[in-house]
Amino acid sequence: RMVLAEGGARALWRGAAPMTAVIPAQNALLFAGYGAGERWASRRTPKDGSAADASHSNQSSSSLLPVFCGGVVGGVLQSFVVSPFELVKIRQQASGGAVTLAVSTLAGNLGRVGLATRGLGATLLRDGAPHGVWFAAYEWSKRRMAGGCVSRDEHESGPTATSPTATDAAVPVCAGAFAAAVAWGVGYPADLVKTRVQAQAAKNLGAPGLAETCAAMLRESGGDVLRAFYRGFDLKLLRAVPASAVSFFAYEEARRWLERE
């Protein structure tokens, strides 16, 4: 209500331009890093090649560790591109004005190095391990739901059986939603700390470190950890859960289409 009163409906989209501009590079680095990290971890995951016990081999091949490692690598790589754009976004949201004005103001206050690195540590914490959790939670959930659908279809017959089209659509959507909730449960505190660090830098109020920022947030909340580090978590989920569901659905559909070619 306050945002609408101050800037009208356009204020709800303030800061969208820099984040829209970085999406192609962000996704390219995320998925390229995921692929490289997943392949690297897969080569180093011990596998049982014994034909006498195929279950061990299947268990190794279905391990989620390479998926987690791939997500961590992709998340770390994208952080270096995303962090300065989010700093510009926060400056624009706080002060208004054009993107060019926000960039020139930040560069003047922080210098080019500060523009690229302020809040980078917290961004790495938010995008590293949580992205590993995101990919691993998605893969785990997808396997469980896909296995359940196959088992149910084997026992159903006639017009009540689950159609392949419905199953193909529902699995990535539900798994993507679940993965976002789990991943943000892990990474949200780092996101709040990053926003606090970058907001102070955007207002030219000094450069508090991660530990100092965490201590200040705890003091302000009266020592309540949940209130300090999970404030606004419900709003984050309102955006992240559907976005993750749509992203993984589009990813699976694109991969299925490419494999048919």
PDB file of N, CA and C in Angstrom, residues 82-160:
ATOM      1  N   VAL A  82      25.099 -12.123 -11.273  1.00  0.00           N
ATOM      2  CA  VAL A  82      23.850 -11.663 -10.675  1.00  0.00           C
ATOM      3  C   VAL A  82      24.083 -10.589  -9.617  1.00  0.00           C
ATOM      4  N   SER A  83      25.133 -10.719  -8.815  1.00  0.00           N
ATOM      5  CA  SER A  83      25.336  -9.834  -7.672  1.00  0.00           C
ATOM      6  C   SER A  83      25.347  -8.348  -8.040  1.00  0.00           C
ATOM      7  N   PRO A  84      26.144  -7.894  -9.024  1.00  0.00           N
ATOM      8  CA  PRO A  84      26.105  -6.457  -9.343  1.00  0.00           C
ATOM      9  C   PRO A  84      24.766  -5.990  -9.894  1.00  0.00           C
ATOM     10  N   PHE A  85      24.074  -6.848 -10.638  1.00  0.00           N
ATOM     11  CA  PHE A  85      22.771  -6.460 -11.164  1.00  0.00           C
ATOM     12  C   PHE A  85      21.751  -6.315 -10.038  1.00  0.00           C
ATOM     13  N   GLU A  86      21.849  -7.160  -9.021  1.00  0.00           N
ATOM     14  CA  GLU A  86      20.929  -7.039  -7.891  1.00  0.00           C
ATOM     15  C   GLU A  86      21.244  -5.789  -7.068  1.00  0.00           C
ATOM     16  N   LEU A  87      22.514  -5.418  -7.014  1.00  0.00           N
ATOM     17  CA  LEU A  87      22.876  -4.174  -6.335  1.00  0.00           C
ATOM     18  C   LEU A  87      22.250  -2.976  -7.049  1.00  0.00           C
ATOM     19  N   VAL A  88      22.294  -2.983  -8.378  1.00  0.00           N
ATOM     20  CA  VAL A  88      21.661  -1.910  -9.156  1.00  0.00           C
ATOM     21  C   VAL A  88      20.148  -1.922  -8.939  1.00  0.00           C
ATOM     22  N   LYS A  89      19.556  -3.122  -8.909  1.00  0.00           N
ATOM     23  CA  LYS A  89      18.117  -3.237  -8.691  1.00  0.00           C
ATOM     24  C   LYS A  89      17.715  -2.624  -7.347  1.00  0.00           C
ATOM     25  N   ILE A  90      18.479  -2.932  -6.303  1.00  0.00           N
ATOM     26  CA  ILE A  90      18.157  -2.427  -4.974  1.00  0.00           C
ATOM     27  C   ILE A  90      18.299  -0.910  -4.925  1.00  0.00           C
ATOM     28  N   ARG A  91      19.327  -0.381  -5.569  1.00  0.00           N
ATOM     29  CA  ARG A  91      19.503   1.073  -5.627  1.00  0.00           C
ATOM     30  C   ARG A  91      18.321   1.726  -6.341  1.00  0.00           C
ATOM     31  N   GLN A  92      17.900   1.123  -7.452  1.00  0.00           N
ATOM     32  CA  GLN A  92      16.788   1.687  -8.215  1.00  0.00           C
ATOM     33  C   GLN A  92      15.483   1.602  -7.428  1.00  0.00           C
ATOM     34  N   GLN A  93      15.277   0.508  -6.707  1.00  0.00           N
ATOM     35  CA  GLN A  93      14.062   0.365  -5.907  1.00  0.00           C
ATOM     36  C   GLN A  93      14.026   1.358  -4.758  1.00  0.00           C
ATOM     37  N   ALA A  94      15.201   1.642  -4.202  1.00  0.00           N
ATOM     38  CA  ALA A  94      15.256   2.545  -3.048  1.00  0.00           C
ATOM     39  C   ALA A  94      15.128   4.013  -3.438  1.00  0.00           C
ATOM     40  N   SER A  95      15.704   4.359  -4.592  1.00  0.00           N
ATOM     41  CA  SER A  95      15.799   5.779  -4.944  1.00  0.00           C
ATOM     42  C   SER A  95      15.027   6.166  -6.190  1.00  0.00           C
ATOM     43  N   GLY A  96      14.556   5.174  -6.969  1.00  0.00           N
ATOM     44  CA  GLY A  96      13.888   5.501  -8.211  1.00  0.00           C
ATOM     45  C   GLY A  96      14.893   5.922  -9.272  1.00  0.00           C
ATOM     46  N   GLY A  97      14.400   6.486 -10.351  1.00  0.00           N
ATOM     47  CA  GLY A  97      15.283   6.932 -11.416  1.00  0.00           C
ATOM     48  C   GLY A  97      15.593   5.820 -12.398  1.00  0.00           C
ATOM     49  N   ALA A  98      16.337   6.173 -13.432  1.00  0.00           N
ATOM     50  CA  ALA A  98      16.668   5.227 -14.490  1.00  0.00           C
ATOM     51  C   ALA A  98      17.795   4.298 -14.065  1.00  0.00           C
ATOM     52  N   VAL A  99      17.964   3.220 -14.820  1.00  0.00           N
ATOM     53  CA  VAL A  99      19.033   2.263 -14.533  1.00  0.00           C
ATOM     54  C   VAL A  99      20.397   2.924 -14.668  1.00  0.00           C
ATOM     55  N   THR A 100      20.557   3.747 -15.699  1.00  0.00           N
ATOM     56  CA  THR A 100      21.851   4.410 -15.912  1.00  0.00           C
ATOM     57  C   THR A 100      22.222   5.312 -14.746  1.00  0.00           C
ATOM     58  N   LEU A 101      21.226   5.981 -14.162  1.00  0.00           N
ATOM     59  CA  LEU A 101      21.488   6.829 -13.001  1.00  0.00           C
ATOM     60  C   LEU A 101      21.919   5.985 -11.810  1.00  0.00           C
ATOM     61  N   ALA A 102      21.261   4.846 -11.601  1.00  0.00           N
ATOM     62  CA  ALA A 102      21.625   3.969 -10.491  1.00  0.00           C
ATOM     63  C   ALA A 102      23.044   3.445 -10.662  1.00  0.00           C
ATOM     64  N   VAL A 103      23.414   3.042 -11.889  1.00  0.00           N
ATOM     65  CA  VAL A 103      24.757   2.517 -12.139  1.00  0.00           C
ATOM     66  C   VAL A 103      25.806   3.585 -11.913  1.00  0.00           C
ATOM     67  N   SER A 104      25.578   4.786 -12.439  1.00  0.00           N
ATOM     68  CA  SER A 104      26.571   5.857 -12.293  1.00  0.00           C
ATOM     69  C   SER A 104      26.718   6.282 -10.835  1.00  0.00           C
ATOM     70  N   THR A 105      25.620   6.305 -10.094  1.00  0.00           N
ATOM     71  CA  THR A 105      25.688   6.678  -8.673  1.00  0.00           C
ATOM     72  C   THR A 105      26.472   5.646  -7.873  1.00  0.00           C
ATOM     73  N   LEU A 106      26.190   4.362  -8.116  1.00  0.00           N
ATOM     74  CA  LEU A 106      26.895   3.294  -7.402  1.00  0.00           C
ATOM     75  C   LEU A 106      28.368   3.264  -7.771  1.00  0.00           C
ATOM     76  N   ALA A 107      28.671   3.448  -9.044  1.00  0.00           N
ATOM     77  CA  ALA A 107      30.066   3.444  -9.471  1.00  0.00           C
ATOM     78  C   ALA A 107      30.820   4.614  -8.849  1.00  0.00           C
ATOM     79  N   GLY A 108      30.136   5.753  -8.716  1.00  0.00           N
ATOM     80  CA  GLY A 108      30.782   6.898  -8.085  1.00  0.00           C
ATOM     81  C   GLY A 108      31.010   6.691  -6.603  1.00  0.00           C
ATOM     82  N   ASN A 109      30.065   6.046  -5.926  1.00  0.00           N
ATOM     83  CA  ASN A 109      30.187   5.835  -4.482  1.00  0.00           C
ATOM     84  C   ASN A 109      31.103   4.673  -4.119  1.00  0.00           C
ATOM     85  N   LEU A 110      31.021   3.594  -4.901  1.00  0.00           N
ATOM     86  CA  LEU A 110      31.724   2.358  -4.548  1.00  0.00           C
ATOM     87  C   LEU A 110      32.934   2.075  -5.415  1.00  0.00           C
ATOM     88  N   GLY A 111      33.005   2.709  -6.580  1.00  0.00           N
ATOM     89  CA  GLY A 111      34.050   2.349  -7.539  1.00  0.00           C
ATOM     90  C   GLY A 111      33.632   1.126  -8.335  1.00  0.00           C
ATOM     91  N   ARG A 112      34.355   0.859  -9.403  1.00  0.00           N
ATOM     92  CA  ARG A 112      33.980  -0.279 -10.252  1.00  0.00           C
ATOM     93  C   ARG A 112      34.128  -1.609  -9.519  1.00  0.00           C
ATOM     94  N   VAL A 113      35.173  -1.735  -8.710  1.00  0.00           N
ATOM     95  CA  VAL A 113      35.370  -2.978  -7.971  1.00  0.00           C
ATOM     96  C   VAL A 113      34.252  -3.179  -6.949  1.00  0.00           C
ATOM     97  N   GLY A 114      33.901  -2.119  -6.231  1.00  0.00           N
ATOM     98  CA  GLY A 114      32.825  -2.215  -5.252  1.00  0.00           C
ATOM     99  C   GLY A 114      31.486  -2.533  -5.895  1.00  0.00           C
ATOM    100  N   LEU A 115      31.245  -1.969  -7.091  1.00  0.00           N
ATOM    101  CA  LEU A 115      30.005  -2.252  -7.807  1.00  0.00           C
ATOM    102  C   LEU A 115      29.890  -3.735  -8.141  1.00  0.00           C
ATOM    103  N   ALA A 116      31.023  -4.367  -8.447  1.00  0.00           N
ATOM    104  CA  ALA A 116      31.017  -5.772  -8.849  1.00  0.00           C
ATOM    105  C   ALA A 116      31.033  -6.732  -7.660  1.00  0.00           C
ATOM    106  N   THR A 117      31.532  -6.277  -6.501  1.00  0.00           N
ATOM    107  CA  THR A 117      31.774  -7.228  -5.405  1.00  0.00           C
ATOM    108  C   THR A 117      30.950  -6.979  -4.148  1.00  0.00           C
ATOM    109  N   ARG A 118      30.314  -5.813  -4.003  1.00  0.00           N
ATOM    110  CA  ARG A 118      29.574  -5.535  -2.767  1.00  0.00           C
ATOM    111  C   ARG A 118      28.387  -6.488  -2.632  1.00  0.00           C
ATOM    112  N   GLY A 119      28.381  -7.287  -1.584  1.00  0.00           N
ATOM    113  CA  GLY A 119      27.333  -8.274  -1.376  1.00  0.00           C
ATOM    114  C   GLY A 119      27.601  -9.601  -2.056  1.00  0.00           C
ATOM    115  N   LEU A 120      28.772  -9.734  -2.701  1.00  0.00           N
ATOM    116  CA  LEU A 120      29.065 -10.976  -3.425  1.00  0.00           C
ATOM    117  C   LEU A 120      29.183 -12.171  -2.487  1.00  0.00           C
ATOM    118  N   GLY A 121      29.766 -11.971  -1.304  1.00  0.00           N
ATOM    119  CA  GLY A 121      29.918 -13.082  -0.362  1.00  0.00           C
ATOM    120  C   GLY A 121      28.577 -13.680   0.030  1.00  0.00           C
ATOM    121  N   ALA A 122      27.615 -12.813   0.361  1.00  0.00           N
ATOM    122  CA  ALA A 122      26.288 -13.309   0.727  1.00  0.00           C
ATOM    123  C   ALA A 122      25.573 -13.912  -0.476  1.00  0.00           C
ATOM    124  N   THR A 123      25.826 -13.368  -1.671  1.00  0.00           N
ATOM    125  CA  THR A 123      25.220 -13.938  -2.872  1.00  0.00           C
ATOM    126  C   THR A 123      25.747 -15.344  -3.125  1.00  0.00           C
ATOM    127  N   LEU A 124      27.040 -15.558  -2.898  1.00  0.00           N
ATOM    128  CA  LEU A 124      27.612 -16.899  -3.050  1.00  0.00           C
ATOM    129  C   LEU A 124      26.992 -17.877  -2.061  1.00  0.00           C
ATOM    130  N   LEU A 125      26.767 -17.423  -0.824  1.00  0.00           N
ATOM    131  CA  LEU A 125      26.117 -18.288   0.165  1.00  0.00           C
ATOM    132  C   LEU A 125      24.686 -18.617  -0.245  1.00  0.00           C
ATOM    133  N   ARG A 126      23.994 -17.643  -0.812  1.00  0.00           N
ATOM    134  CA  ARG A 126      22.601 -17.861  -1.213  1.00  0.00           C
ATOM    135  C   ARG A 126      22.490 -18.738  -2.454  1.00  0.00           C
ATOM    136  N   ASP A 127      23.414 -18.592  -3.401  1.00  0.00           N
ATOM    137  CA  ASP A 127      23.282 -19.268  -4.695  1.00  0.00           C
ATOM    138  C   ASP A 127      24.111 -20.539  -4.811  1.00  0.00           C
ATOM    139  N   GLY A 128      25.027 -20.807  -3.877  1.00  0.00           N
ATOM    140  CA  GLY A 128      25.871 -21.990  -3.977  1.00  0.00           C
ATOM    141  C   GLY A 128      25.148 -23.245  -3.538  1.00  0.00           C
ATOM    142  N   ALA A 129      25.245 -23.564  -2.255  1.00  0.00           N
ATOM    143  CA  ALA A 129      24.611 -24.781  -1.729  1.00  0.00           C
ATOM    144  C   ALA A 129      23.096 -24.820  -1.965  1.00  0.00           C
ATOM    145  N   PRO A 130      22.363 -23.706  -1.825  1.00  0.00           N
ATOM    146  CA  PRO A 130      20.924 -23.786  -2.084  1.00  0.00           C
ATOM    147  C   PRO A 130      20.570 -24.216  -3.507  1.00  0.00           C
ATOM    148  N   HIS A 131      21.385 -23.856  -4.496  1.00  0.00           N
ATOM    149  CA  HIS A 131      21.095 -24.329  -5.847  1.00  0.00           C
ATOM    150  C   HIS A 131      21.365 -25.830  -5.964  1.00  0.00           C
ATOM    151  N   GLY A 132      22.376 -26.311  -5.224  1.00  0.00           N
ATOM    152  CA  GLY A 132      22.567 -27.754  -5.172  1.00  0.00           C
ATOM    153  C   GLY A 132      21.361 -28.447  -4.577  1.00  0.00           C
ATOM    154  N   VAL A 133      20.826 -27.872  -3.508  1.00  0.00           N
ATOM    155  CA  VAL A 133      19.614 -28.420  -2.881  1.00  0.00           C
ATOM    156  C   VAL A 133      18.438 -28.343  -3.855  1.00  0.00           C
ATOM    157  N   TRP A 134      18.342 -27.249  -4.595  1.00  0.00           N
ATOM    158  CA  TRP A 134      17.247 -27.054  -5.554  1.00  0.00           C
ATOM    159  C   TRP A 134      17.218 -28.168  -6.603  1.00  0.00           C
ATOM    160  N   PHE A 135      18.364 -28.396  -7.236  1.00  0.00           N
ATOM    161  CA  PHE A 135      18.433 -29.434  -8.271  1.00  0.00           C
ATOM    162  C   PHE A 135      18.246 -30.827  -7.670  1.00  0.00           C
ATOM    163  N   ALA A 136      18.879 -31.093  -6.527  1.00  0.00           N
ATOM    164  CA  ALA A 136      18.769 -32.415  -5.911  1.00  0.00           C
ATOM    165  C   ALA A 136      17.349 -32.687  -5.431  1.00  0.00           C
ATOM    166  N   ALA A 137      16.701 -31.685  -4.839  1.00  0.00           N
ATOM    167  CA  ALA A 137      15.315 -31.866  -4.383  1.00  0.00           C
ATOM    168  C   ALA A 137      14.387 -32.103  -5.563  1.00  0.00           C
ATOM    169  N   TYR A 138      14.628 -31.402  -6.663  1.00  0.00           N
ATOM    170  CA  TYR A 138      13.812 -31.618  -7.857  1.00  0.00           C
ATOM    171  C   TYR A 138      13.986 -33.038  -8.383  1.00  0.00           C
ATOM    172  N   GLU A 139      15.247 -33.469  -8.502  1.00  0.00           N
ATOM    173  CA  GLU A 139      15.507 -34.803  -9.047  1.00  0.00           C
ATOM    174  C   GLU A 139      14.928 -35.887  -8.134  1.00  0.00           C
ATOM    175  N   TRP A 140      15.102 -35.725  -6.831  1.00  0.00           N
ATOM    176  CA  TRP A 140      14.547 -36.710  -5.880  1.00  0.00           C
ATOM    177  C   TRP A 140      13.029 -36.773  -5.981  1.00  0.00           C
ATOM    178  N   SER A 141      12.395 -35.610  -5.978  1.00  0.00           N
ATOM    179  CA  SER A 141      10.941 -35.563  -6.035  1.00  0.00           C
ATOM    180  C   SER A 141      10.427 -36.102  -7.367  1.00  0.00           C
ATOM    181  N   LYS A 142      11.099 -35.774  -8.452  1.00  0.00           N
ATOM    182  CA  LYS A 142      10.674 -36.255  -9.768  1.00  0.00           C
ATOM    183  C   LYS A 142      10.740 -37.779  -9.830  1.00  0.00           C
ATOM    184  N   ARG A 143      11.814 -38.351  -9.297  1.00  0.00           N
ATOM    185  CA  ARG A 143      11.941 -39.816  -9.319  1.00  0.00           C
ATOM    186  C   ARG A 143      10.855 -40.478  -8.473  1.00  0.00           C
ATOM    187  N   ARG A 144      10.593 -39.903  -7.299  1.00  0.00           N
ATOM    188  CA  ARG A 144       9.576 -40.499  -6.434  1.00  0.00           C
ATOM    189  C   ARG A 144       8.191 -40.421  -7.082  1.00  0.00           C
ATOM    190  N   MET A 145       7.850 -39.275  -7.646  1.00  0.00           N
ATOM    191  CA  MET A 145       6.530 -39.125  -8.248  1.00  0.00           C
ATOM    192  C   MET A 145       6.405 -39.921  -9.529  1.00  0.00           C
ATOM    193  N   ALA A 146       7.456 -39.930 -10.351  1.00  0.00           N
ATOM    194  CA  ALA A 146       7.411 -40.709 -11.586  1.00  0.00           C
ATOM    195  C   ALA A 146       7.289 -42.189 -11.273  1.00  0.00           C
ATOM    196  N   GLY A 147       8.008 -42.668 -10.254  1.00  0.00           N
ATOM    197  CA  GLY A 147       7.898 -44.067  -9.855  1.00  0.00           C
ATOM    198  C   GLY A 147       6.514 -44.406  -9.340  1.00  0.00           C
ATOM    199  N   GLY A 148       5.918 -43.486  -8.587  1.00  0.00           N
ATOM    200  CA  GLY A 148       4.573 -43.711  -8.088  1.00  0.00           C
ATOM    201  C   GLY A 148       3.543 -43.764  -9.196  1.00  0.00           C
ATOM    202  N   CYS A 149       3.716 -42.901 -10.209  1.00  0.00           N
ATOM    203  CA  CYS A 149       2.774 -42.898 -11.328  1.00  0.00           C
ATOM    204  C   CYS A 149       2.869 -44.194 -12.126  1.00  0.00           C
ATOM    205  N   VAL A 150       4.105 -44.674 -12.335  1.00  0.00           N
ATOM    206  CA  VAL A 150       4.284 -45.920 -13.081  1.00  0.00           C
ATOM    207  C   VAL A 150       3.649 -47.076 -12.336  1.00  0.00           C
ATOM    208  N   SER A 151       3.884 -47.140 -10.999  1.00  0.00           N
ATOM    209  CA  SER A 151       3.314 -48.221 -10.194  1.00  0.00           C
ATOM    210  C   SER A 151       1.795 -48.190 -10.211  1.00  0.00           C
ATOM    211  N   ARG A 152       1.219 -46.986 -10.135  1.00  0.00           N
ATOM    212  CA  ARG A 152      -0.240 -46.871 -10.131  1.00  0.00           C
ATOM    213  C   ARG A 152      -0.818 -47.262 -11.480  1.00  0.00           C
ATOM    214  N   ASP A 153      -0.150 -46.840 -12.561  1.00  0.00           N
ATOM    215  CA  ASP A 153      -0.657 -47.152 -13.893  1.00  0.00           C
ATOM    216  C   ASP A 153      -0.627 -48.641 -14.174  1.00  0.00           C
ATOM    217  N   GLU A 154       0.346 -49.354 -13.562  1.00  0.00           N
ATOM    218  CA  GLU A 154       0.425 -50.785 -13.781  1.00  0.00           C
ATOM    219  C   GLU A 154      -0.765 -51.515 -13.177  1.00  0.00           C
ATOM    220  N   HIS A 155      -1.415 -50.906 -12.184  1.00  0.00           N
ATOM    221  CA  HIS A 155      -2.532 -51.557 -11.512  1.00  0.00           C
ATOM    222  C   HIS A 155      -3.879 -51.002 -11.968  1.00  0.00           C
ATOM    223  N   GLU A 156      -3.846 -50.006 -12.850  1.00  0.00           N
ATOM    224  CA  GLU A 156      -5.086 -49.418 -13.328  1.00  0.00           C
ATOM    225  C   GLU A 156      -5.286 -49.799 -14.784  1.00  0.00           C
ATOM    226  N   SER A 157      -6.523 -49.865 -15.200  1.00  0.00           N
ATOM    227  CA  SER A 157      -6.811 -50.172 -16.590  1.00  0.00           C
ATOM    228  C   SER A 157      -8.053 -49.426 -17.005  1.00  0.00           C
ATOM    229  N   GLY A 158      -8.274 -49.348 -18.310  1.00  0.00           N
ATOM    230  CA  GLY A 158      -9.471 -48.699 -18.798  1.00  0.00           C
ATOM    231  C   GLY A 158      -9.354 -47.193 -18.789  1.00  0.00           C
ATOM    232  N   PRO A 159     -10.458 -46.488 -18.909  1.00  0.00           N
ATOM    233  CA  PRO A 159     -10.453 -45.032 -19.040  1.00  0.00           C
ATOM    234  C   PRO A 159     -10.006 -44.304 -17.791  1.00  0.00           C
ATOM    235  N   THR A 160      -9.920 -44.969 -16.632  1.00  0.00           N
ATOM    236  CA  THR A 160      -9.511 -44.276 -15.405  1.00  0.00           C
ATOM    237  C   THR A 160      -8.008 -44.238 -15.250  1.00  0.00           C
TER     238      THR A 160
END
